[in-house]
Structures are given as structure tokens and as C-alpha cells.
PDB file of C-alpha atoms and ligand atoms in Angstrom:
ATOM      1  CA  MET P   4     -18.491  12.471   5.537  1.00 46.00           C
ATOM      2  CA  LYS P   5     -20.110  15.013   7.858  1.00 49.00           C
ATOM      3  CA  PRO P   6     -17.694  17.585   9.201  1.00 52.00           C
ATOM      4  CA  THR P   7     -18.809  16.837  12.746  1.00 52.00           C
ATOM      5  CA  GLY P   8     -18.305  13.063  12.463  1.00 58.00           C
ATOM      6  CA  LYS P   9     -15.120  11.312  13.440  1.00 69.00           C
ATOM      7  CA  PRO P  10     -13.186  10.643  10.232  1.00 76.00           C
ATOM      8  CA  GLU P  11     -12.182   7.145  11.309  1.00 80.00           C
ATOM      9  CA  GLU P  12     -15.838   6.125  11.668  1.00 84.00           C
ATOM     10  CA  GLY P  13     -16.399   7.034   8.041  1.00 93.00           C
ATOM     11  CA  TRP P  14     -13.527   4.777   7.017  1.00 95.00           C
ATOM     12  CA  LYS P  15     -14.982   1.944   9.061  1.00 94.00           C
ATOM     13  CA  LYS P  16     -18.162   2.103   6.990  1.00 94.00           C
ATOM     14  CA  LYS P  17     -16.381   2.459   3.680  1.00 94.00           C
ATOM     15  CA  LEU P  18     -13.731  -0.256   4.039  1.00 96.00           C
ATOM     16  CA  GLN P  19     -13.786  -4.002   4.595  1.00 96.00           C
ATOM     17  CA  PRO P  20     -12.551  -4.891   8.121  1.00 96.00           C
ATOM     18  CA  GLU P  21      -9.141  -6.112   6.916  1.00 96.00           C
ATOM     19  CA  GLN P  22      -8.702  -3.068   4.690  1.00 97.00           C
ATOM     20  CA  TYR P  23      -9.577  -0.848   7.634  1.00 97.00           C
ATOM     21  CA  HIS P  24      -7.082  -2.632   9.866  1.00 97.00           C
ATOM     22  CA  ILE P  25      -4.258  -2.143   7.371  1.00 98.00           C
ATOM     23  CA  LEU P  26      -5.012   1.296   5.991  1.00 98.00           C
ATOM     24  CA  ARG P  27      -6.219   3.043   9.156  1.00 97.00           C
ATOM     25  CA  GLU P  28      -4.581   1.000  11.948  1.00 96.00           C
ATOM     26  CA  LYS P  29      -1.272   0.258  10.183  1.00 97.00           C
ATOM     27  CA  GLY P  30      -1.834  -3.478  10.204  1.00 97.00           C
ATOM     28  CA  THR P  31      -0.058  -6.061   8.075  1.00 97.00           C
ATOM     29  CA  GLU P  32      -1.783  -8.869   6.208  1.00 97.00           C
ATOM     30  CA  MET P  33      -0.474 -12.419   6.539  1.00 97.00           C
ATOM     31  CA  PRO P  34       2.172 -13.074   3.873  1.00 98.00           C
ATOM     32  CA  PHE P  35       1.131 -15.071   0.799  1.00 98.00           C
ATOM     33  CA  THR P  36      -2.558 -14.364   1.427  1.00 96.00           C
ATOM     34  CA  GLY P  37      -3.179 -11.194  -0.589  1.00 96.00           C
ATOM     35  CA  LYS P  38      -5.344 -11.319  -3.686  1.00 96.00           C
ATOM     36  CA  LEU P  39      -2.917  -9.234  -5.745  1.00 98.00           C
ATOM     37  CA  LEU P  40       0.303 -11.034  -4.830  1.00 97.00           C
ATOM     38  CA  HIS P  41       0.412 -13.107  -8.010  1.00 97.00           C
ATOM     39  CA  ASN P  42      -1.472 -10.661 -10.190  1.00 97.00           C
ATOM     40  CA  LYS P  43       0.466 -10.284 -13.439  1.00 96.00           C
ATOM     41  CA  GLY P  44      -1.997  -8.132 -15.370  1.00 96.00           C
ATOM     42  CA  ASP P  45      -1.070  -4.852 -17.004  1.00 98.00           C
ATOM     43  CA  GLY P  46      -2.549  -1.891 -15.221  1.00 98.00           C
ATOM     44  CA  THR P  47      -2.418   0.397 -12.235  1.00 98.00           C
ATOM     45  CA  TYR P  48      -2.626  -0.309  -8.538  1.00 98.00           C
ATOM     46  CA  LEU P  49      -4.869   2.188  -6.780  1.00 98.00           C
ATOM     47  CA  CYS P  50      -5.257   3.050  -3.120  1.00 98.00           C
ATOM     48  CA  ALA P  51      -8.123   0.920  -1.740  1.00 98.00           C
ATOM     49  CA  GLY P  52      -9.069   3.855   0.457  1.00 97.00           C
ATOM     50  CA  CYS P  53      -9.258   6.763  -1.960  1.00 97.00           C
ATOM     51  CA  GLY P  54      -8.448   5.518  -5.466  1.00 97.00           C
ATOM     52  CA  ALA P  55      -5.174   7.426  -5.868  1.00 98.00           C
ATOM     53  CA  GLU P  56      -2.862   5.897  -8.486  1.00 98.00           C
ATOM     54  CA  LEU P  57       0.005   4.371  -6.535  1.00 98.00           C
ATOM     55  CA  PHE P  58       1.906   1.723  -8.503  1.00 98.00           C
ATOM     56  CA  SER P  59       2.194   0.519 -12.080  1.00 98.00           C
ATOM     57  CA  SER P  60       2.257  -3.159 -13.022  1.00 98.00           C
ATOM     58  CA  GLU P  61       5.502  -2.365 -14.856  1.00 98.00           C
ATOM     59  CA  ALA P  62       7.320  -1.883 -11.549  1.00 98.00           C
ATOM     60  CA  LYS P  63       5.909  -5.031  -9.901  1.00 98.00           C
ATOM     61  CA  PHE P  64       8.292  -7.890  -9.224  1.00 98.00           C
ATOM     62  CA  ASP P  65       8.281 -11.171  -7.342  1.00 97.00           C
ATOM     63  CA  SER P  66      10.224 -10.513  -4.154  1.00 98.00           C
ATOM     64  CA  GLY P  67       9.447 -13.886  -2.593  1.00 97.00           C
ATOM     65  CA  THR P  68       8.365 -12.145   0.609  1.00 97.00           C
ATOM     66  CA  GLY P  69       4.652 -12.872   0.273  1.00 98.00           C
ATOM     67  CA  TRP P  70       3.536  -9.291  -0.356  1.00 98.00           C
ATOM     68  CA  PRO P  71       3.085  -7.427  -3.635  1.00 98.00           C
ATOM     69  CA  SER P  72       6.379  -5.678  -4.325  1.00 98.00           C
ATOM     70  CA  PHE P  73       7.262  -2.761  -6.556  1.00 98.00           C
ATOM     71  CA  TYR P  74      10.583  -1.094  -7.307  1.00 98.00           C
ATOM     72  CA  GLU P  75       9.050   2.374  -7.564  1.00 98.00           C
ATOM     73  CA  PRO P  76       5.758   4.205  -7.110  1.00 98.00           C
ATOM     74  CA  LYS P  77       3.874   5.257 -10.224  1.00 98.00           C
ATOM     75  CA  ASN P  78       3.980   8.858  -9.115  1.00 94.00           C
ATOM     76  CA  ARG P  79       6.339   9.820  -6.326  1.00 95.00           C
ATOM     77  CA  GLU P  80       3.974  12.639  -5.330  1.00 96.00           C
ATOM     78  CA  ASN P  81       1.183  10.201  -4.474  1.00 97.00           C
ATOM     79  CA  VAL P  82       3.090   8.414  -1.724  1.00 98.00           C
ATOM     80  CA  GLU P  83       4.495   9.676   1.519  1.00 98.00           C
ATOM     81  CA  LEU P  84       7.503   8.105   3.219  1.00 98.00           C
ATOM     82  CA  LYS P  85       7.850   8.285   6.966  1.00 98.00           C
ATOM     83  CA  LYS P  86      10.349   6.867   9.482  1.00 98.00           C
ATOM     84  CA  ASP P  87       8.757   4.096  11.524  1.00 97.00           C
ATOM     85  CA  PHE P  88      10.351   3.059  14.810  1.00 96.00           C
ATOM     86  CA  THR P  89       7.721   0.503  15.881  1.00 94.00           C
ATOM     87  CA  GLN P  90       8.286  -3.211  16.536  1.00 91.00           C
ATOM     88  CA  GLY P  91      11.930  -2.716  17.531  1.00 95.00           C
ATOM     89  CA  MET P  92      12.980  -1.859  13.992  1.00 94.00           C
ATOM     90  CA  VAL P  93      13.771   1.247  12.027  1.00 96.00           C
ATOM     91  CA  ARG P  94      11.791   1.070   8.829  1.00 97.00           C
ATOM     92  CA  THR P  95      10.357   3.481   6.301  1.00 98.00           C
ATOM     93  CA  GLU P  96       6.594   3.450   6.189  1.00 98.00           C
ATOM     94  CA  VAL P  97       4.786   4.037   2.887  1.00 98.00           C
ATOM     95  CA  LEU P  98       1.511   5.959   3.062  1.00 98.00           C
ATOM     96  CA  CYS P  99      -0.994   7.215   0.528  1.00 98.00           C
ATOM     97  CA  LYS P 100      -0.435  10.944   0.444  1.00 98.00           C
ATOM     98  CA  LYS P 101      -4.048  11.717  -0.414  1.00 97.00           C
ATOM     99  CA  CYS P 102      -5.857   9.816   2.364  1.00 97.00           C
ATOM    100  CA  ASN P 103      -2.933   9.110   4.692  1.00 97.00           C
ATOM    101  CA  GLY P 104      -3.682   5.371   4.561  1.00 98.00           C
ATOM    102  CA  HIS P 105      -0.930   2.962   5.568  1.00 98.00           C
ATOM    103  CA  LEU P 106       0.254   0.913   2.580  1.00 98.00           C
ATOM    104  CA  GLY P 107       3.368  -0.940   3.737  1.00 98.00           C
ATOM    105  CA  HIS P 108       7.098  -0.278   3.969  1.00 98.00           C
ATOM    106  CA  VAL P 109       9.988   0.401   1.612  1.00 98.00           C
ATOM    107  CA  PHE P 110      13.334  -1.370   1.897  1.00 98.00           C
ATOM    108  CA  GLY P 111      16.684  -0.898   0.214  1.00 98.00           C
ATOM    109  CA  ASP P 112      17.079  -4.426  -1.152  1.00 98.00           C
ATOM    110  CA  GLY P 113      15.048  -4.180  -4.340  1.00 98.00           C
ATOM    111  CA  PRO P 114      16.082  -4.810  -7.937  1.00 98.00           C
ATOM    112  CA  ALA P 115      17.371  -2.421 -10.597  1.00 97.00           C
ATOM    113  CA  PRO P 116      16.761   0.262 -11.662  1.00 97.00           C
ATOM    114  CA  THR P 117      15.997   1.757  -8.220  1.00 98.00           C
ATOM    115  CA  GLY P 118      17.248  -0.832  -5.716  1.00 98.00           C
ATOM    116  CA  LYS P 119      14.071  -0.195  -3.731  1.00 98.00           C
ATOM    117  CA  ARG P 120      11.486  -2.705  -2.613  1.00 98.00           C
ATOM    118  CA  PHE P 121       8.085  -1.213  -1.871  1.00 98.00           C
ATOM    119  CA  CYS P 122       6.503  -3.999   0.159  1.00 98.00           C
ATOM    120  CA  ILE P 123       2.781  -3.273  -0.007  1.00 98.00           C
ATOM    121  CA  ASN P 124      -0.238  -4.964   1.526  1.00 98.00           C
ATOM    122  CA  SER P 125      -2.532  -6.415  -1.099  1.00 98.00           C
ATOM    123  CA  CYS P 126      -5.498  -5.278   0.991  1.00 97.00           C
ATOM    124  CA  ALA P 127      -4.422  -1.657   0.684  1.00 98.00           C
ATOM    125  CA  LEU P 128      -4.627  -1.838  -3.117  1.00 98.00           C
ATOM    126  CA  GLU P 129      -7.194  -2.168  -5.874  1.00 98.00           C
ATOM    127  CA  PHE P 130      -6.105  -3.226  -9.344  1.00 98.00           C
ATOM    128  CA  LYS P 131      -7.292  -1.348 -12.394  1.00 98.00           C
ATOM    129  CA  LYS P 132      -6.601  -3.204 -15.621  1.00 97.00           C
ATOM    130  CA  SER P 133      -5.368  -1.086 -18.501  1.00 95.00           C
ATOM    131  CA  LYS P 134      -7.613  -1.041 -21.588  1.00 71.00           C
TER     132      LYS P 134
HETATM  133 FE1   FE R 404      -5.470   6.780  -0.415  1.00 82.32          FE
END
């Protein structure tokens, strides 16, 4: 990316339109449509924007909400949590710390051991199979 260019234009070229909408415009994919919702493989979920390692398949669970759900990030330092007051709700937004891409939200109704539910757009993730 050229230093003079607008950073968002670079993302537009790099990402698919739906990925751009979610990661850069804080969109939400339709529930039960994401390609990784039912993915049960062993591996790591990476940021679709920058490749940062965000979630492990070990923390994935079926929340029934229609979005890939995890009870914890793979590395707490790779995600940023931010209060989100949009849409008449108070929620906690989950962002990729490296590229500042919007990933989804985290809620307090997840399973043990954390009680957290990281509700993440499939479009914001790439799956990297282990081995
Ligand atoms: Fe990223």
C-alpha cells in the first residue's frame, strides 16, 4: 500500500466485497450462511484481512446462533475489545488488533471454562488446518 493512498481503498482491492463490508464497515453476515459455521476441522482461524491467528478450533462450539462461536481467543493479545453502543444495544465489539478489522461481538452467555461467547463472522475468518 502506498503511503499516499487511502488505506481503505487498499482493503477494497484485497478483500472480497462481503469481507470488506464486515471487516472494514463493521457489517454482519446473515446467520447460518457462513462457510465456517459447521467447520469441525482441527486448526486455527486466522483474520481474513491480515492473517493474524485469532481462534483455535479447540475453543469452537455450536452456539445455535448461526455464527461461528468460540469461548476464547487463541491469543488474547491478538484481539481488541471495544464497547459498541450502535443499534440501540450495548455490546462488546471484537476486532483484530493487528489490522483493526471488525470480527464480531463477545457476549457473556458462553460455555465453560470462560462463560464467554465470541460470536464471529465467518467472512472475517480464514481456516488453517493443522498438519
Ligand atoms: Fe487482521
